[in-house]
Short mmCIF file of C-alpha atoms in Angstrom, two decimals:
data_model
loop_
_atom_site.label_atom_id
_atom_site.label_comp_id
_atom_site.label_asym_id
_atom_site.label_seq_id
_atom_site.Cartn_x
_atom_site.Cartn_y
_atom_site.Cartn_z
CA MET A 1264 0.00 0.00 0.00
CA LEU A 1265 2.89 2.36 0.69
CA THR A 1266 4.26 1.61 -2.78
CA VAL A 1267 0.89 2.43 -4.36
CA ALA A 1268 0.71 5.68 -2.41
CA ALA A 1269 4.23 6.66 -3.51
CA VAL A 1270 3.43 5.90 -7.17
CA LEU A 1271 0.22 7.97 -7.08
CA LEU A 1272 1.98 10.87 -5.38
CA ALA A 1273 4.86 10.82 -7.89
CA ALA A 1274 2.43 10.63 -10.81
CA GLY A 1275 0.41 13.55 -9.47
CA LEU A 1276 3.51 15.70 -9.01
CA ALA A 1277 4.89 14.77 -12.43
CA LEU A 1278 1.60 15.57 -14.15
CA GLY A 1279 0.98 18.63 -12.05
CA SER A 1280 -2.37 17.20 -10.99
CA PRO A 1281 -3.36 17.84 -7.36
CA ASP A 1282 -6.27 15.39 -7.72
CA ALA A 1283 -3.95 12.52 -8.65
CA ALA A 1284 -1.66 13.41 -5.76
CA LEU A 1285 -4.60 13.41 -3.34
CA LEU A 1286 -5.46 9.86 -4.42
CA SER A 1287 -2.31 8.74 -2.62
CA LEU A 1288 -4.09 9.48 0.66
CA ILE A 1289 -6.44 6.50 0.14
CA PRO A 1290 -3.77 3.75 0.38
CA LEU A 1291 -2.03 5.74 3.12
CA PHE A 1292 -5.25 5.77 5.14
CA ALA A 1293 -5.77 2.03 4.53
CA TYR A 1294 -2.20 1.28 5.61
CA SER A 1295 -2.57 3.42 8.73
CA LEU A 1296 -5.77 1.59 9.65
CA ASN A 1297 -4.16 -1.84 9.19
CA ALA A 1298 -1.02 -0.74 11.04
CA TRP A 1299 -3.11 0.48 13.98
CA MET A 1300 -5.11 -2.75 14.16
CA GLU A 1301 -4.13 -5.36 16.73
CA PRO A 1302 -3.20 -8.85 15.47
CA PRO A 1303 -5.76 -11.59 16.12
CA LYS A 1304 -5.58 -13.54 19.35
CA ILE A 1305 -4.98 -17.19 18.57
CA ALA A 1306 -4.88 -20.59 20.18
CA VAL A 1307 -3.45 -23.49 18.18
CA PHE A 1308 -4.06 -27.18 18.71
CA LYS A 1309 -2.63 -30.16 16.90
CA ARG A 1310 -3.63 -33.80 16.80
CA ARG A 1311 -2.73 -36.83 14.75
CA VAL A 1312 -5.50 -38.67 12.90
CA GLY A 1313 -4.14 -41.76 11.17
CA SER A 1314 -1.44 -40.69 8.71
CA GLN A 1315 -2.48 -37.04 8.86
CA VAL A 1316 -1.79 -34.23 11.27
CA GLU A 1317 -4.58 -31.72 11.75
CA ILE A 1318 -3.87 -28.21 13.02
CA ILE A 1319 -6.82 -26.24 14.36
CA ILE A 1320 -6.52 -22.47 14.81
CA GLU A 1321 -9.05 -20.70 17.00
CA SER A 1322 -9.02 -16.90 17.04
CA ASP A 1323 -11.13 -13.79 17.47
CA ARG A 1324 -12.83 -11.89 14.64
CA LYS A 1325 -9.87 -9.70 13.59
CA PRO A 1326 -8.16 -10.31 10.23
CA GLY A 1327 -4.46 -11.05 10.07
CA ILE A 1328 -1.62 -13.26 8.91
CA ILE A 1329 -0.70 -16.38 10.89
CA TYR A 1330 2.61 -18.20 10.62
CA ILE A 1331 2.79 -21.76 11.94
CA TYR A 1332 5.96 -23.80 12.11
CA GLU A 1333 7.34 -26.72 14.08
CA ALA A 1334 9.94 -26.10 16.75
CA ALA A 1335 12.60 -28.35 15.26
CA PRO A 1336 16.15 -28.38 16.68
CA ILE A 1337 18.71 -26.28 14.83
CA ASN A 1338 20.63 -29.35 13.68
CA ALA A 1339 17.49 -31.26 12.60
CA PRO A 1340 18.12 -33.28 9.40
CA VAL A 1341 14.62 -32.55 8.05
CA ARG A 1342 13.29 -29.08 7.40
CA PRO A 1343 10.34 -28.46 9.74
CA LEU A 1344 6.82 -27.66 8.63
CA ARG A 1345 6.12 -23.99 7.93
CA ARG A 1346 2.73 -22.61 6.89
CA ARG A 1347 1.45 -19.12 6.19
CA VAL A 1348 -2.30 -18.62 6.53
CA PHE A 1349 -4.42 -15.54 5.90
CA LYS A 1350 -7.25 -15.26 8.40
CA PRO A 1351 -10.24 -13.43 6.94
CA PRO A 1352 -12.26 -11.15 9.22
CA PHE A 1353 -15.04 -12.77 11.28
CA ARG A 1354 -13.79 -16.29 10.56
CA ARG A 1355 -12.87 -17.83 13.90
CA ILE A 1356 -11.69 -21.37 13.10
CA LEU A 1357 -9.13 -22.46 10.50
CA LYS A 1358 -7.92 -26.01 9.84
CA ILE A 1359 -4.78 -27.29 8.13
CA GLN A 1360 -4.09 -30.94 7.33
CA TYR A 1361 -0.89 -32.53 6.07
CA TYR A 1362 0.49 -36.03 5.73
CA MET A 1363 3.44 -37.33 7.69
CA ALA A 1364 5.49 -40.50 7.82
CA GLU A 1365 3.86 -43.34 9.74
CA LYS A 1366 6.53 -43.56 12.45
CA SER A 1367 7.45 -39.90 12.71
CA GLN A 1368 6.33 -37.86 15.69
CA PRO A 1369 4.83 -34.36 15.40
CA LEU A 1370 6.92 -31.63 17.00
CA PRO A 1371 5.65 -28.81 19.25
CA LEU A 1372 4.15 -25.92 17.33
CA VAL A 1373 5.11 -22.27 17.28
CA ALA A 1374 2.40 -19.89 16.07
CA GLU A 1375 2.71 -16.16 15.43
CA SER A 1376 -0.03 -13.77 14.35
CA TYR A 1377 0.46 -10.39 12.66
CA ASN A 1378 -1.90 -7.62 11.71
CA PRO A 1379 -2.38 -7.10 7.94
CA ALA A 1380 0.37 -4.43 7.85
CA PHE A 1381 2.90 -6.59 9.75
CA THR A 1382 3.49 -3.79 12.25
CA LYS A 1383 2.32 -5.72 15.31
CA ARG A 1384 2.92 -9.29 16.36
CA ARG A 1385 1.10 -11.38 18.90
CA THR A 1386 3.21 -13.39 21.32
CA ALA A 1387 4.06 -16.81 19.92
CA VAL A 1388 1.91 -19.70 21.13
CA TYR A 1389 3.64 -22.99 21.91
CA THR A 1390 1.45 -26.06 22.01
CA GLU A 1391 2.08 -29.75 22.43
CA GLU A 1392 0.06 -32.36 20.61
CA PRO A 1393 -2.96 -33.26 22.80
CA ARG A 1394 -4.60 -36.65 23.00
CA LEU A 1395 -7.21 -37.18 20.31
CA ASP A 1396 -10.48 -36.01 21.83
CA ALA A 1397 -12.24 -39.16 20.64
CA SER A 1398 -10.07 -41.29 22.89
CA PRO A 1399 -11.51 -42.45 26.18
CA GLU A 1400 -9.75 -41.48 29.38
CA PRO A 1401 -8.57 -44.09 31.84
CA ARG A 1402 -11.09 -44.36 34.67
CA GLY A 1403 -9.16 -45.98 37.48
CA PRO A 1404 -7.06 -48.98 38.45
CA GLY A 1405 -7.84 -52.22 36.68
CA VAL A 1406 -9.36 -50.40 33.70
CA GLU A 1407 -7.83 -50.33 30.23
CA GLU A 1408 -5.69 -47.29 29.45
CA PHE A 1409 -5.65 -45.60 26.06
CA LEU A 1410 -2.34 -45.79 24.18
CA GLU A 1411 -2.86 -44.40 20.65
CA VAL A 1412 -5.19 -44.23 17.64
CA ARG A 1413 -4.14 -45.92 14.40
CA PRO A 1414 -5.85 -46.86 11.09
CA TYR A 1415 -8.02 -49.98 11.12
CA GLN A 1416 -6.46 -53.12 9.67
CA PRO A 1417 -8.29 -56.32 8.69
CA GLY A 1418 -8.40 -58.61 11.70
CA ASP A 1419 -8.49 -55.85 14.33
CA PRO A 1420 -11.09 -56.52 17.04
CA VAL A 1421 -14.31 -54.63 16.47
CA LYS A 1422 -14.38 -53.55 20.11
CA LEU A 1423 -11.36 -51.28 19.47
CA ILE A 1424 -13.00 -49.20 16.71
CA ASN A 1425 -13.00 -45.49 17.53
CA TRP A 1426 -16.51 -44.46 16.50
CA LYS A 1427 -16.00 -40.74 17.14
CA ALA A 1428 -13.00 -40.67 14.82
CA PHE A 1429 -15.06 -42.60 12.23
CA ALA A 1430 -17.85 -40.01 12.47
CA LYS A 1431 -15.39 -37.16 11.89
CA THR A 1432 -13.24 -38.65 9.13
CA GLY A 1433 -15.40 -41.32 7.49
CA GLU A 1434 -12.53 -43.80 7.91
CA LEU A 1435 -12.07 -46.58 10.45
CA TYR A 1436 -9.54 -46.14 13.26
CA VAL A 1437 -8.90 -48.31 16.29
CA ASN A 1438 -7.83 -47.48 19.82
CA THR A 1439 -4.73 -49.27 21.00
CA ARG A 1440 -5.05 -50.01 24.69
CA ILE A 1441 -3.08 -51.53 27.51
CA GLY A 1442 -4.68 -53.26 30.45
CA PRO A 1443 -7.19 -56.04 31.03
CA GLU A 1444 -9.01 -57.43 28.00
CA THR A 1445 -12.71 -56.90 27.39
CA ARG A 1446 -14.98 -59.19 25.39
CA SER A 1447 -16.61 -58.12 22.15
CA ALA A 1448 -19.75 -59.28 20.36
CA VAL A 1449 -20.90 -58.65 16.80
CA VAL A 1450 -24.60 -58.84 15.93
CA VAL A 1451 -25.01 -59.44 12.19
CA VAL A 1452 -28.40 -58.16 10.99
CA ASP A 1453 -29.99 -59.70 7.87
CA ALA A 1454 -33.22 -57.72 7.45
CA ARG A 1455 -34.21 -58.78 3.94
CA ARG A 1456 -37.26 -60.61 5.32
CA LEU A 1457 -39.44 -59.87 8.37
CA ARG A 1458 -37.53 -56.64 8.87
CA SER A 1459 -39.31 -55.34 11.96
CA LEU A 1460 -39.07 -58.71 13.72
CA VAL A 1461 -35.39 -59.07 12.81
CA ILE A 1462 -34.57 -55.61 14.15
CA ALA A 1463 -36.45 -56.29 17.39
CA GLU A 1464 -34.60 -59.59 17.92
CA ALA A 1465 -31.24 -58.00 17.06
CA VAL A 1466 -31.78 -55.26 19.64
CA ARG A 1467 -32.81 -57.85 22.22
CA ALA A 1468 -29.74 -59.97 21.44
CA ALA A 1469 -27.50 -56.92 21.87
CA GLU A 1470 -29.13 -56.14 25.23
CA ILE A 1471 -28.56 -59.68 26.50
CA LEU A 1472 -24.92 -59.66 25.38
CA SER A 1473 -24.37 -56.28 27.02
CA GLU A 1474 -25.82 -57.62 30.27
CA LYS A 1475 -23.27 -60.42 30.10
CA GLY A 1476 -20.41 -57.91 29.83
CA TYR A 1477 -19.79 -57.83 26.08
CA ASP A 1478 -19.02 -54.70 24.07
CA VAL A 1479 -21.60 -54.99 21.28
CA VAL A 1480 -21.55 -53.57 17.76
CA TYR A 1481 -23.89 -54.23 14.84
CA TYR A 1482 -23.01 -55.28 11.33
CA VAL A 1483 -25.98 -54.58 9.07
CA LEU A 1484 -25.77 -56.44 5.76
CA GLY A 1485 -26.05 -53.84 3.02
CA HIS A 1486 -24.90 -51.06 5.35
CA GLY A 1487 -21.81 -52.08 7.33
CA LEU A 1488 -20.54 -51.61 10.86
CA ALA A 1489 -22.53 -49.39 13.20
CA PRO A 1490 -22.47 -48.78 16.97
CA SER A 1491 -26.28 -48.74 16.88
CA LEU A 1492 -28.87 -49.79 14.32
CA PRO A 1493 -29.21 -47.13 11.58
CA ARG A 1494 -32.62 -45.54 11.12
CA SER A 1495 -32.68 -46.26 7.40
CA PHE A 1496 -30.79 -48.74 5.25
CA THR A 1497 -31.34 -50.98 2.25
CA PRO A 1498 -31.07 -54.65 3.26
CA SER A 1499 -28.97 -56.87 1.02
CA CYS A 1500 -26.58 -59.82 1.17
CA GLU A 1501 -23.53 -57.61 0.67
CA GLY A 1502 -20.94 -57.41 3.40
CA SER A 1503 -18.15 -59.20 5.19
CA PRO A 1504 -18.74 -58.94 8.94
CA PRO A 1505 -15.78 -59.18 11.31
CA CYS A 1506 -15.64 -61.70 14.11
CA GLY A 1507 -16.07 -60.90 17.76
CA ASP A 1508 -15.54 -63.05 20.80
CA VAL A 1509 -19.18 -63.92 20.13
CA THR A 1510 -20.83 -63.46 16.72
CA VAL A 1511 -24.62 -63.63 16.33
CA TYR A 1512 -26.45 -63.73 12.98
CA VAL A 1513 -30.07 -62.54 13.22
CA GLY A 1514 -32.47 -63.05 10.33
CA SER A 1515 -35.19 -65.15 8.78
CA LEU A 1516 -33.19 -68.16 7.70
CA ALA A 1517 -35.19 -68.89 4.55
CA ASP A 1518 -31.81 -68.40 2.92
CA VAL A 1519 -28.56 -67.45 4.62
CA CYS A 1520 -26.32 -64.80 3.09
CA LEU A 1521 -23.12 -66.25 4.49
CA ILE A 1522 -21.72 -68.99 6.67
CA LEU A 1523 -19.84 -67.39 9.53
CA LYS A 1524 -16.28 -68.58 10.05
CA CYS A 1525 -16.28 -67.12 13.55
CA LYS A 1526 -16.06 -69.22 16.69
CA PRO A 1527 -18.42 -69.29 18.47
CA ALA A 1528 -21.22 -68.31 16.09
CA TYR A 1529 -24.96 -68.31 16.72
CA TYR A 1530 -27.80 -68.06 14.20
CA ILE A 1531 -31.14 -66.71 15.41
CA ASP A 1532 -34.01 -67.69 13.12
CA VAL A 1533 -36.78 -65.19 13.88
CA ALA A 1534 -39.27 -67.42 12.04
CA GLY A 1535 -38.09 -70.54 13.85
CA VAL A 1536 -40.67 -70.15 16.62
CA ASN A 1537 -43.14 -71.53 14.09
CA SER A 1538 -42.74 -75.31 14.33
CA LEU A 1539 -43.78 -75.92 10.72
CA VAL A 1540 -41.15 -73.44 9.49
CA ALA A 1541 -38.51 -75.01 11.73
CA VAL A 1542 -39.27 -78.48 10.32
CA LYS A 1543 -38.87 -77.24 6.75
CA ARG A 1544 -35.47 -75.74 7.62
CA LEU A 1545 -33.99 -78.77 9.39
CA LYS A 1546 -31.59 -79.38 6.51
CA LEU A 1547 -30.27 -75.82 6.73
CA TYR A 1548 -29.96 -76.11 10.51
CA ARG A 1549 -27.85 -79.27 10.10
CA GLU A 1550 -25.54 -77.50 7.63
CA LEU A 1551 -25.03 -74.61 10.04
CA ARG A 1552 -24.33 -76.95 12.94
CA ALA A 1553 -21.88 -78.89 10.76
CA ALA A 1554 -20.05 -75.59 10.19
CA GLY A 1555 -19.67 -75.21 13.96
CA ALA A 1556 -22.54 -72.79 14.58
CA GLU A 1557 -25.50 -73.10 16.92
CA VAL A 1558 -29.06 -72.36 15.77
CA LEU A 1559 -31.41 -70.55 18.15
CA ARG A 1560 -35.11 -69.79 17.80
CA GLY A 1561 -35.01 -66.45 19.60
CA ALA A 1562 -32.73 -63.96 21.27
CA GLU A 1563 -33.73 -65.17 24.75
CA GLU A 1564 -31.97 -68.47 24.07
CA LEU A 1565 -28.68 -66.54 24.10
CA ARG A 1566 -28.91 -66.41 27.89
CA ARG A 1567 -28.17 -70.11 28.19
CA ALA A 1568 -26.02 -70.42 25.05
CA VAL A 1569 -23.44 -67.71 25.79
#
């Protein structure tokens, strides 16, 4: 702005035009206003989500320029991260994401804020990486303690899935814990037939398993994993449910989408309470038992089976 003011003033003097020279007052006034303005107050937080690091900047409504860089040692072999961000007026939250090596550790941040004219600087803010807010806190002796969050890999126990991180990112992450083990249960829901009855039995099965101390999640065929039954979904045979310490398949067993390889596995036939239906499906029941599963006629039978 000072350069623009100088050019306008020089042009006005060269042309002998007072009006052109007076135009130089406009950028001078704008520069004075920006130079007088205080830089935005900021607080910076950083967390690691899978292979990404997310930096969140919270500030007041003032505009400004924010520099963010990692406090790397002087003799560090790798050049530290450095970002320059313009904060528009009235925008209070900014986010930056970048990828990092799987085994590398984020360094403490240094953040500096300037007013638009770079005449005033806010004191640098140093922040350490906090624990991911979706991670549960340890609650006392004998209880599992949270260690870290990492991307989900096939074969990871369902009980370790971090559902809050999944809701934020759309990707599966698991909590790594240390401490005593807990038991997990997966309720596979096949709602292609007798949907309302299947859902009711699945909910009842989950309640019984929870009473017995299991951490329960649902796997809805055609939808996927869910901590609770979704309000709307399109039933189908698509899906590959994971195994829990106990795996329960709930559906009308007129035809079975898949034979569970999990041990132990239980099949609840919601239509099996009808003796005529059960007789017609004896062949299917034998096949399921031959595969190592147990066939139940209702969720209440889980009380004795598990």
